[in-house]
Amino acid sequence: MKNATMNDENRSSDLGKPIARITRARAKALGSLSGLPPLHPSSKQADKPVSRANLKRAASDKKEPLSSSVCPPPKKRAVLKDVTNITCEDLYMNCMKSAGGQKKGKVAPAVVSKFFKVPGDIKENEKDELKVEVVESEDSSASNLTTEPTEIADANKLGEVFLIPNKTDTRKHIPLTSAVVREDDEHYMNNESLDDFGITDIDTKHKDPLMCSLYAADIYSALYARQVDRRPLADYMEKVHRDITPGMRGILIDWLVEVSEEYRLVPDTLYLTVNLIDRFLSENYMTKQNLQLLGVTCMLIASKYEEICAPHVEEFCFITDNAYTKEAVVKLESCVLNFLGFQLSVPTTKKFLRRFIQAAQVSYKVPSVELEFLANYLAELTLIDYSFLKYLPSIIAASAVFLAKWTLDQSELPWNPTLEYYTRHKTSELKSAVLELQNLQLNTNAYTLNAIREKYKQSKFKSVSTLRSPKPVQSLF
């Protein structure tokens, strides 16, 4: 019995000989003596025929449970479905349904039903506009949340859920014809019909990306709306101040023009400086001793906003002959910025003037340099005059272009459909501003402040400050 319990693969084929374990040395010795076991088993082994292949198969069968527990066979992964319109809640619902954890019934989209309830008094024609599909569940292993891809995808992107009408967007394009949307405006038109009204499109012909042709209309729409919010009071001298007069304000600005020329500042810095001064004085009392301090402080702020290399505080103190210390300038700078709420992005006259000059140049075969210089000269004259605070910056810019065109050429009317479209102002709206601006040009009030006039007398500006129109502009109105 002891020999029967031995492993079958170690049993000797010669039953007459003593059974012993065959080692490598014994197998080599038997091979040399031709004493290897016979190829065919004996008759006693025929009762239990076990081949070596069967033994190996049986051994592998015995070890199969162990190998399967240690390294399970890889399972085939299911085919990935279209998941472009599946939300996290949809995936959770699908898993619950595949596990049999949800009862059969009508299932509405989880995202829509959580935030939006369809009212019961929806009209029949409105039901056709809403596309939300409700599916009754039939198979627990299938997905039962079927919705239109556009509705759920757009709602997830916007961060809120709503039902989007199936019809196309029928919103009309708002034309750029006036600063305020007018219901009775006769010049409503879109970009496709500009040529029919004799309007030249100035935005589509520019290949220079710096011109921002694609965004110019939207940018100036925002500027038109902002110019009303960030403008100074037109009568703050009479309401707030006692020591400061319009003449003192004019002297200060005339001196700041010389400072800007000394430091070669861009024109936007000068326009923003005057705007900051007027906005601060509109609600803050200031003595005449500190008026110059306010001027250099506002120019310092404007330089930091507009210039690439702004002058230092010490330079502004030096330009005042050290009448004010650095600490006083910095302290007032903090007061001005905190009062204005750091709102320095202001649509000044210069910003509108650039676009209006561009629209005026389309009537010339060759761009007129004199037109650009003369319009800038007339616009800067309004900075000194306190009475021009009652006009919006866009009106001042349009009036400067109007008077500049009339000064250079009296053979035709200065205003045309292109200028009316892009300035959003008609000729009748510019009458009072143009007449007052002509008085500044002719210097009828005998102004002694000549910094701007001397500036534009230079040859680099074509001496436009010496130009006058032979015909009065009153005949155009």
mmCIF file of N, CA and C in Angstrom, residues 64 67-76:
data_model
loop_
_atom_site.group_PDB
_atom_site.id
_atom_site.type_symbol
_atom_site.label_atom_id
_atom_site.label_comp_id
_atom_site.label_asym_id
_atom_site.label_seq_id
_atom_site.Cartn_x
_atom_site.Cartn_y
_atom_site.Cartn_z
ATOM 1 N N GLU A 64 -6.297 24.338 -12.051
ATOM 2 C CA GLU A 64 -7.043 25.401 -12.719
ATOM 3 C C GLU A 64 -7.753 26.332 -11.762
ATOM 4 N N SER A 67 -5.141 28.849 -10.418
ATOM 5 C CA SER A 67 -4.673 29.848 -11.371
ATOM 6 C C SER A 67 -5.741 30.865 -11.708
ATOM 7 N N SER A 68 -6.988 30.447 -11.727
ATOM 8 C CA SER A 68 -8.065 31.390 -12.010
ATOM 9 C C SER A 68 -8.281 32.380 -10.899
ATOM 10 N N SER A 69 -8.015 31.976 -9.687
ATOM 11 C CA SER A 69 -8.195 32.900 -8.571
ATOM 12 C C SER A 69 -7.061 33.912 -8.487
ATOM 13 N N VAL A 70 -5.869 33.503 -8.889
ATOM 14 C CA VAL A 70 -4.738 34.410 -8.820
ATOM 15 C C VAL A 70 -4.742 35.388 -9.995
ATOM 16 N N CYS A 71 -4.950 34.887 -11.202
ATOM 17 C CA CYS A 71 -4.927 35.753 -12.394
ATOM 18 C C CYS A 71 -6.167 35.452 -13.228
ATOM 19 N N PRO A 72 -7.241 36.138 -12.994
ATOM 20 C CA PRO A 72 -8.478 35.842 -13.729
ATOM 21 C C PRO A 72 -8.306 36.177 -15.199
ATOM 22 N N PRO A 73 -8.990 35.460 -16.063
ATOM 23 C CA PRO A 73 -8.893 35.747 -17.512
ATOM 24 C C PRO A 73 -9.487 37.111 -17.823
ATOM 25 N N PRO A 74 -8.901 37.840 -18.770
ATOM 26 C CA PRO A 74 -9.426 39.182 -19.104
ATOM 27 C C PRO A 74 -10.801 39.104 -19.733
ATOM 28 N N LYS A 75 -11.646 40.041 -19.314
ATOM 29 C CA LYS A 75 -12.995 40.107 -19.865
ATOM 30 C C LYS A 75 -13.019 41.085 -21.029
ATOM 31 N N LYS A 76 -13.891 40.832 -21.967
ATOM 32 C CA LYS A 76 -14.043 41.715 -23.105
ATOM 33 C C LYS A 76 -14.800 42.973 -22.700
#
